[in-house]
XYZ file of C-alpha atoms in Angstrom:
538
model
C 202.429 -128.874 178.188
C 199.660 -131.315 177.311
C 198.336 -131.106 180.857
C 198.300 -127.291 180.635
C 196.419 -127.307 177.325
C 193.998 -129.878 178.729
C 193.391 -127.587 181.709
C 192.676 -124.629 179.402
C 190.311 -126.780 177.404
C 188.274 -127.549 180.510
C 187.582 -123.861 181.213
C 183.995 -123.065 180.139
C 183.296 -120.234 177.664
C 181.690 -118.005 180.269
C 184.817 -118.219 182.412
C 186.886 -116.858 179.513
C 184.535 -113.872 179.379
C 185.020 -113.286 183.118
C 188.798 -113.528 182.747
C 188.739 -111.017 179.888
C 186.598 -108.601 181.912
C 188.914 -109.024 184.908
C 191.926 -108.101 182.745
C 190.070 -105.058 181.384
C 189.204 -103.990 184.956
C 192.849 -104.320 186.038
C 193.906 -102.236 183.040
C 191.256 -99.560 183.762
C 192.156 -99.146 187.442
C 195.943 -99.522 187.493
C 197.209 -98.682 183.992
C 194.702 -96.201 182.553
C 196.018 -92.639 182.937
C 193.800 -90.739 180.470
C 190.103 -91.556 181.028
C 188.595 -90.713 184.421
C 185.244 -92.385 183.712
C 186.689 -95.805 182.882
C 189.089 -95.521 185.859
C 186.299 -94.750 188.329
C 183.832 -97.181 186.722
C 185.870 -100.107 185.342
C 184.367 -102.004 182.409
C 181.027 -100.171 182.599
C 182.734 -96.873 181.702
C 183.598 -98.254 178.260
C 179.903 -98.388 177.390
C 179.806 -94.605 177.649
C 182.537 -94.216 175.021
C 180.880 -96.776 172.739
C 177.549 -94.923 172.878
C 179.335 -91.605 172.310
C 180.987 -92.951 169.145
C 177.639 -93.954 167.614
C 175.703 -91.024 169.102
C 175.363 -89.086 165.804
C 173.885 -92.136 164.077
C 171.466 -92.814 166.969
C 170.249 -89.212 166.936
C 169.981 -89.047 163.147
C 168.015 -92.249 162.639
C 166.211 -92.840 165.938
C 166.049 -89.867 168.310
C 165.625 -86.710 166.184
C 162.266 -85.948 164.631
C 161.739 -85.050 160.984
C 162.408 -81.319 161.423
C 165.066 -81.268 164.157
C 168.399 -81.987 162.513
C 170.906 -79.460 161.217
C 172.179 -78.394 158.792
C 169.530 -80.302 156.782
C 166.650 -82.088 158.486
C 165.151 -85.393 157.408
C 162.307 -83.819 155.424
C 164.736 -81.641 153.447
C 167.055 -84.538 152.733
C 164.094 -86.698 151.774
C 162.927 -84.115 149.235
C 166.379 -84.048 147.646
C 166.663 -87.852 147.555
C 163.187 -88.279 146.064
C 163.763 -85.547 143.472
C 167.106 -87.079 142.503
C 165.518 -90.493 142.075
C 162.630 -88.865 140.142
C 160.215 -90.362 142.652
C 157.231 -88.866 144.479
C 158.600 -85.848 146.388
C 155.211 -84.686 147.671
C 154.017 -84.719 151.290
C 150.522 -85.492 152.520
C 148.161 -84.392 155.284
C 149.469 -80.819 155.339
C 152.703 -79.287 156.524
C 154.388 -80.340 159.761
C 156.359 -77.095 159.941
C 155.822 -74.524 162.671
C 154.569 -71.811 160.334
C 154.621 -69.227 163.127
C 158.353 -69.524 163.879
C 160.526 -66.430 163.202
C 161.942 -66.093 159.668
C 159.385 -68.503 158.203
C 158.655 -67.435 154.613
C 155.362 -67.321 152.743
C 155.181 -66.969 148.955
C 152.257 -64.749 147.940
C 150.403 -66.538 145.168
C 148.257 -64.770 142.590
C 144.502 -65.243 142.413
C 144.979 -65.918 138.674
C 148.154 -67.933 137.894
C 150.281 -67.345 134.800
C 148.994 -69.242 131.771
C 151.625 -71.051 129.718
C 150.740 -70.617 126.043
C 151.604 -73.105 123.298
C 154.448 -70.969 121.929
C 156.148 -70.864 125.347
C 159.155 -73.239 125.632
C 157.769 -74.442 128.980
C 154.599 -75.723 127.297
C 156.499 -78.784 126.064
C 159.524 -78.571 128.346
C 158.681 -77.912 132.028
C 162.377 -77.993 132.972
C 163.673 -75.086 130.849
C 164.694 -72.222 133.141
C 167.777 -70.197 132.098
C 169.271 -67.099 133.674
C 167.449 -63.885 132.717
C 170.704 -61.909 132.621
C 173.656 -62.287 130.247
C 177.019 -62.508 132.041
C 179.556 -60.076 130.615
C 177.025 -58.177 128.510
C 177.412 -54.790 130.227
C 181.217 -54.845 130.036
C 181.160 -56.118 126.439
C 183.214 -59.251 127.052
C 184.145 -61.107 123.881
C 182.461 -64.340 125.047
C 179.412 -63.458 127.167
C 177.545 -66.311 128.808
C 173.914 -67.002 129.682
C 173.658 -70.045 132.006
C 170.960 -72.418 130.762
C 169.988 -73.286 134.338
C 169.208 -71.016 137.285
C 170.516 -73.693 139.681
C 174.093 -74.904 139.375
C 176.864 -76.643 141.308
C 178.788 -74.406 143.683
C 182.564 -74.366 144.158
C 183.747 -77.787 145.401
C 187.207 -78.896 144.377
C 188.603 -82.251 143.397
C 190.452 -83.120 146.569
C 187.692 -82.110 148.928
C 185.363 -84.311 146.854
C 186.338 -87.661 145.407
C 187.071 -88.169 141.725
C 183.898 -90.229 141.235
C 181.782 -87.603 142.993
C 183.168 -84.794 140.831
C 182.639 -86.792 137.645
C 179.088 -87.736 138.679
C 178.212 -84.082 139.305
C 179.809 -82.954 136.057
C 177.959 -85.514 133.952
C 174.743 -84.716 135.813
C 175.198 -81.006 135.122
C 175.760 -81.805 131.466
C 172.498 -83.739 131.297
C 170.647 -80.920 133.091
C 172.302 -78.062 131.096
C 173.750 -76.637 134.350
C 177.270 -75.366 134.961
C 179.814 -76.896 137.341
C 182.090 -74.672 139.439
C 185.524 -76.283 139.825
C 186.320 -75.003 143.301
C 189.847 -73.785 143.960
C 191.522 -77.165 143.423
C 192.044 -76.620 139.704
C 190.454 -78.007 136.536
C 190.654 -81.800 136.794
C 189.883 -84.411 134.107
C 186.704 -85.146 136.071
C 185.419 -81.633 135.289
C 185.629 -82.318 131.553
C 182.843 -84.820 130.948
C 180.163 -82.646 129.374
C 179.062 -79.683 131.487
C 179.839 -75.984 131.257
C 182.535 -75.060 133.757
C 183.143 -71.983 135.894
C 186.873 -71.976 136.632
C 187.386 -70.891 140.231
C 190.629 -70.019 141.970
C 191.642 -68.607 145.334
C 194.810 -67.380 147.005
C 196.719 -70.570 146.147
C 196.120 -70.019 142.373
C 195.955 -73.791 141.903
C 196.097 -74.746 138.244
C 197.184 -71.244 137.168
C 200.282 -70.658 139.322
C 203.920 -70.389 138.375
C 206.785 -72.263 140.018
C 206.892 -69.661 142.818
C 203.199 -69.974 143.640
C 202.211 -66.657 142.043
C 199.322 -66.104 139.637
C 200.224 -66.754 135.981
C 198.214 -64.956 133.290
C 199.900 -67.094 130.665
C 198.610 -70.282 132.287
C 195.018 -69.100 132.676
C 194.912 -67.990 129.034
C 196.261 -71.387 128.006
C 193.699 -73.159 130.208
C 190.805 -71.210 128.677
C 192.023 -71.737 125.112
C 192.473 -75.484 125.608
C 189.141 -75.993 127.391
C 186.202 -74.376 125.569
C 183.808 -75.698 128.235
C 185.210 -73.025 130.594
C 182.602 -70.276 130.232
C 183.492 -67.899 133.074
C 186.137 -67.305 135.747
C 185.522 -66.737 139.454
C 188.035 -65.195 141.873
C 187.496 -66.359 145.448
C 188.022 -63.661 148.041
C 186.524 -65.704 150.877
C 184.026 -68.493 151.523
C 181.230 -68.856 154.012
C 182.760 -71.780 155.916
C 185.991 -69.962 156.843
C 186.200 -66.388 155.520
C 189.635 -64.824 155.834
C 191.341 -68.071 156.821
C 194.043 -69.703 154.746
C 194.975 -73.357 154.730
C 197.735 -75.904 154.202
C 197.586 -78.869 151.861
C 199.910 -81.431 153.516
C 202.562 -82.951 151.272
C 201.384 -86.434 152.233
C 198.033 -85.748 150.540
C 199.556 -84.517 147.278
C 199.360 -87.396 144.833
C 200.982 -87.180 141.383
C 197.489 -86.520 139.948
C 196.764 -83.641 142.348
C 200.256 -82.211 141.808
C 199.661 -82.146 138.039
C 196.187 -80.595 138.318
C 197.113 -77.947 140.879
C 200.607 -77.228 139.490
C 202.253 -77.820 142.865
C 205.430 -79.748 143.779
C 204.984 -83.395 144.678
C 205.435 -84.282 148.353
C 205.771 -80.721 149.680
C 203.322 -78.816 151.885
C 201.465 -76.143 149.896
C 200.176 -72.971 151.542
C 196.911 -71.185 150.689
C 197.407 -67.814 152.402
C 194.516 -65.671 153.670
C 195.376 -62.892 151.199
C 195.849 -62.627 147.447
C 199.356 -61.842 146.233
C 198.213 -60.815 142.726
C 196.555 -57.543 143.821
C 195.958 -55.235 146.759
C 192.864 -53.266 147.694
C 189.604 -52.706 145.848
C 191.200 -50.837 142.971
C 193.732 -53.618 142.514
C 190.938 -56.205 142.551
C 189.011 -54.433 139.784
C 192.155 -54.039 137.668
C 192.953 -57.732 138.216
C 189.438 -58.757 137.126
C 189.611 -56.530 134.040
C 193.035 -57.875 133.040
C 191.790 -61.479 133.177
C 188.633 -60.598 131.225
C 190.675 -58.798 128.577
C 193.158 -61.666 128.228
C 190.586 -64.480 128.123
C 187.479 -62.767 126.741
C 185.355 -64.453 129.416
C 183.095 -62.967 132.077
C 184.985 -62.696 135.372
C 183.369 -62.526 138.794
C 184.173 -62.654 142.481
C 182.986 -64.806 145.367
C 182.910 -63.619 148.951
C 181.268 -64.012 152.314
C 179.910 -60.810 153.856
C 181.097 -59.144 157.033
C 182.160 -55.498 157.180
C 180.487 -53.430 154.493
C 182.949 -50.576 153.929
C 184.922 -52.531 151.286
C 181.681 -53.325 149.451
C 180.791 -49.640 149.509
C 184.227 -48.809 148.102
C 183.869 -51.447 145.369
C 180.428 -50.228 144.267
C 181.585 -46.610 144.226
C 184.677 -47.460 142.151
C 182.613 -49.537 139.702
C 180.155 -46.670 139.274
C 182.937 -44.153 138.616
C 184.936 -46.284 136.185
C 182.322 -48.514 134.528
C 184.630 -51.443 135.256
C 184.415 -54.383 137.624
C 183.268 -57.971 138.017
C 180.572 -59.332 135.727
C 179.039 -61.447 138.497
C 179.205 -61.544 142.277
C 178.633 -64.708 144.300
C 177.526 -64.028 147.853
C 178.350 -67.000 150.073
C 176.373 -67.380 153.280
C 178.092 -67.795 156.622
C 176.087 -70.999 157.165
C 179.219 -72.815 156.065
C 179.417 -75.593 153.553
C 181.630 -78.418 152.384
C 184.842 -76.646 153.429
C 186.209 -78.014 156.703
C 186.638 -75.166 159.179
C 187.207 -74.480 162.890
C 183.854 -74.182 164.728
C 184.687 -70.608 165.720
C 184.797 -69.675 162.013
C 181.904 -71.823 160.786
C 179.611 -70.732 163.639
C 180.418 -67.039 164.043
C 182.434 -65.422 161.231
C 180.469 -63.702 158.410
C 176.741 -63.111 158.006
C 174.194 -65.737 156.959
C 173.172 -65.455 153.311
C 169.809 -63.827 154.013
C 171.316 -60.863 155.855
C 174.620 -60.651 153.970
C 173.038 -60.596 150.515
C 170.489 -57.953 151.512
C 173.213 -55.610 152.808
C 175.395 -55.983 149.702
C 172.503 -55.634 147.253
C 171.384 -52.413 148.921
C 174.850 -50.949 148.418
C 174.915 -51.730 144.696
C 171.357 -50.498 144.295
C 172.284 -47.202 145.983
C 174.971 -46.703 143.333
C 172.548 -47.752 140.555
C 174.740 -50.512 139.121
C 172.660 -53.654 139.753
C 172.107 -53.969 135.997
C 175.870 -54.426 135.506
C 176.064 -57.521 137.668
C 174.697 -61.054 137.759
C 174.072 -61.821 141.442
C 174.556 -65.411 142.547
C 173.332 -66.738 145.888
C 174.995 -69.594 147.739
C 173.960 -70.845 151.174
C 171.255 -73.506 151.692
C 169.206 -72.230 148.737
C 168.729 -75.630 147.098
C 164.981 -75.756 147.736
C 162.383 -74.077 145.476
C 160.802 -71.887 148.182
C 164.172 -70.590 149.364
C 165.215 -69.984 145.771
C 162.012 -67.993 145.186
C 162.939 -65.878 148.218
C 166.461 -65.391 146.823
C 165.141 -64.276 143.429
C 162.725 -61.867 145.080
C 165.682 -60.282 146.923
C 167.702 -59.773 143.746
C 169.566 -63.025 143.073
C 169.787 -64.087 139.413
C 171.186 -67.583 139.999
C 171.623 -69.994 142.909
C 174.587 -72.272 143.496
C 174.231 -75.432 145.580
C 176.936 -77.559 147.182
C 175.684 -79.827 149.959
C 172.332 -80.308 148.219
C 174.181 -81.445 145.089
C 176.262 -83.830 147.207
C 173.073 -85.341 148.639
C 171.697 -85.872 145.144
C 174.596 -88.271 144.483
C 174.385 -90.119 147.789
C 175.695 -87.951 150.654
C 173.943 -89.009 153.890
C 175.000 -86.009 156.025
C 177.397 -88.104 158.114
C 179.387 -84.867 158.655
C 182.705 -86.671 158.179
C 183.903 -84.415 155.336
C 186.963 -83.284 157.308
C 188.095 -86.801 158.331
C 188.562 -88.491 154.927
C 186.124 -91.172 156.186
C 182.945 -90.152 154.319
C 180.904 -93.401 154.317
C 179.152 -92.569 151.033
C 182.444 -92.007 149.154
C 181.532 -88.428 148.205
C 183.964 -86.390 150.333
C 186.938 -88.725 150.669
C 190.037 -89.769 148.773
C 189.802 -93.317 150.137
C 189.718 -95.565 147.060
C 187.628 -98.259 148.717
C 184.942 -95.844 149.903
C 184.852 -94.137 146.494
C 184.058 -97.430 144.777
C 180.542 -97.271 146.212
C 179.700 -94.465 143.748
C 178.290 -95.681 140.441
C 179.006 -92.701 138.171
C 176.373 -93.478 135.551
C 173.627 -93.906 138.156
C 174.618 -90.914 140.305
C 174.969 -88.571 137.340
C 171.369 -89.327 136.335
C 170.267 -88.640 139.903
C 172.089 -85.301 139.994
C 170.474 -84.320 136.697
C 166.982 -85.183 137.973
C 167.561 -83.139 141.140
C 168.341 -80.068 139.038
C 165.458 -80.675 136.636
C 162.849 -81.298 139.310
C 164.099 -78.279 141.255
C 163.649 -76.038 138.211
C 160.256 -77.536 137.430
C 158.952 -76.920 140.959
C 160.414 -73.399 141.045
C 158.696 -72.669 137.723
C 155.397 -73.966 139.079
C 155.709 -71.632 142.081
C 156.574 -68.775 139.711
C 153.491 -69.439 137.589
C 151.350 -69.693 140.744
C 152.446 -66.136 141.564
C 151.449 -64.889 138.102
C 154.944 -64.648 136.597
C 156.702 -66.317 133.687
C 160.258 -66.263 135.126
C 161.538 -66.121 138.730
C 163.444 -62.914 137.895
C 160.037 -61.194 138.013
C 159.576 -61.893 141.733
C 159.577 -58.734 143.850
C 160.266 -58.130 147.536
C 156.523 -57.799 148.093
C 155.873 -61.317 146.799
C 157.423 -62.937 149.870
C 156.324 -62.455 153.478
C 158.370 -63.353 156.525
C 157.345 -63.908 160.118
C 159.426 -61.586 162.286
C 158.478 -62.762 165.756
C 157.229 -59.439 167.145
C 153.829 -57.731 167.367
C 153.759 -57.142 163.580
C 153.853 -60.942 163.088
C 154.381 -60.808 159.302
C 156.246 -58.366 157.069
C 157.116 -58.415 153.387
C 160.799 -58.742 152.561
C 160.795 -55.098 151.433
C 159.539 -54.047 154.873
C 161.997 -56.342 156.670
C 165.122 -55.332 154.735
C 164.141 -51.794 153.748
C 164.734 -51.960 150.000
C 163.048 -52.920 146.750
C 164.749 -55.120 144.185
C 165.705 -53.498 140.863
C 163.568 -54.759 137.986
C 165.377 -57.270 135.759
C 164.891 -56.684 132.004
C 162.900 -59.664 130.749
C 160.840 -60.137 127.588
C 159.911 -63.796 127.421
C 161.184 -67.346 127.880
C 160.992 -67.708 124.121
C 163.554 -64.927 123.658
C 165.875 -66.567 126.204
C 165.649 -69.903 124.385
C 166.894 -68.235 121.189
C 169.863 -66.469 122.811
C 173.060 -67.205 120.877
C 175.071 -67.192 124.126
C 172.867 -69.729 125.911
C 175.096 -72.272 127.628
C 174.838 -75.913 128.562
C 174.946 -77.064 124.910
C 171.197 -76.514 125.029
C 169.261 -77.322 121.866
C 165.538 -76.653 122.103
C 164.412 -79.379 119.700
C 166.555 -82.039 121.376
C 165.354 -80.970 124.826
C 161.713 -81.230 123.725
C 162.329 -84.689 122.246
C 163.913 -85.761 125.518
C 160.893 -84.560 127.535
C 158.510 -86.251 125.061
C 160.343 -89.542 125.526
C 160.200 -89.091 129.306
C 156.442 -88.479 129.146
C 155.931 -91.721 127.232
C 157.738 -93.542 130.042
C 155.748 -91.580 132.653
C 158.955 -90.016 134.025
C 157.764 -86.387 134.017
C 156.348 -85.981 137.505
C 153.243 -83.857 138.155
């Protein structure tokens, strides 16, 4: 034995490497039954698989240029990161965009910008930008709601996002006076740290279901009564990532905490079917919405991706005839989002936001009921120029999901569906979650929202308006790629937006139903303190 060990000790290090490679080659040629490349090219073939595994990182950080990546390129991500850190988010030496590409938008500025007078709330607070419409006002809900921010967090549930990510976003929304949509995973403790909440549920009725998995009016009334931060309720019909597709929450993923929040049995698979069991058809949907609004007193809306338009036509017609219906409608773009989905759904099912919203808005305008509804846009609208376009088309609010995730550290690794998100945002892995410092990330989220609103306001003033709701379809041009080169949005989509009743920002600041726990004097003091520390960016 000693002689054998002595012999092994005399083998040089490079010989061990050769022996290892020889064993790998034997394995590749004689035992490998699954990989043709490594069989035909022993040893060397493994390099191909190694490069493939790190290909996304190589392309993201080395190969792709600043404007190439999807869904968000490096310049877009950089703007979000800089805004969230309250750092310089400007660019120098002119734009590097191809301004002649199809669907490129131009905002038509005024020769004489809007002048902010001393009695305007924005004179001392450049971040104040509430919704111009009052949710639930037309239908006389008992607790109408005016969001204090035109940009808010879209539906992302605890479960798809980590606990620390949800809490960071909620605290950030609280600091920025924005609301936080729960997503369909139920109202978790992490949604209760300061922000207004839109309670969202889908076909699984998580958090408001009985023991048989059916919708429970008793539970939703109890939830609203026990949680005054819930300011509105949203019924999900479909989402842009996978419209019309249900899902299964595996029993192995249901922790005691998730089981308690979602009101589901521990350790058993839970089905989210494609269809709602609580109602059928458009008439049933409207009656369902009205019953929830009557029982809770809150504004109730719907969220949907857009495909066939006949159901939308039926809904608008029924709302016109009865005077009933949802208080707000969230149009989700087919661009997809944080929801994991088969590529066939994410890439091809439902219209992108730009086209889907235009088609739906035209239907409601035809029936003259746009004043009854608060329209919410969702689908890569988390940039001021795109938001200005959305407002000009008829949106009253924008919801952001992936942009909000980036504000708290998401690096677009696109691992949301694997539970291996390296930034800890979209994973339930405890170790990966620990990388999120809630206090730091909540401040970043709040600065993203504030700097977004500030820049959107500056664009609004540059166009001669006081509030983005005053944008019209003629204020935005779009390159269309044919001999006409540029058309206004009204020419491209063949409609004009209905005028939104608006008096002044001062009137909005005094609204008794203004959300976000907004207090004008406190907000002004906060901005004054920021100015002293040179934290208000210009």
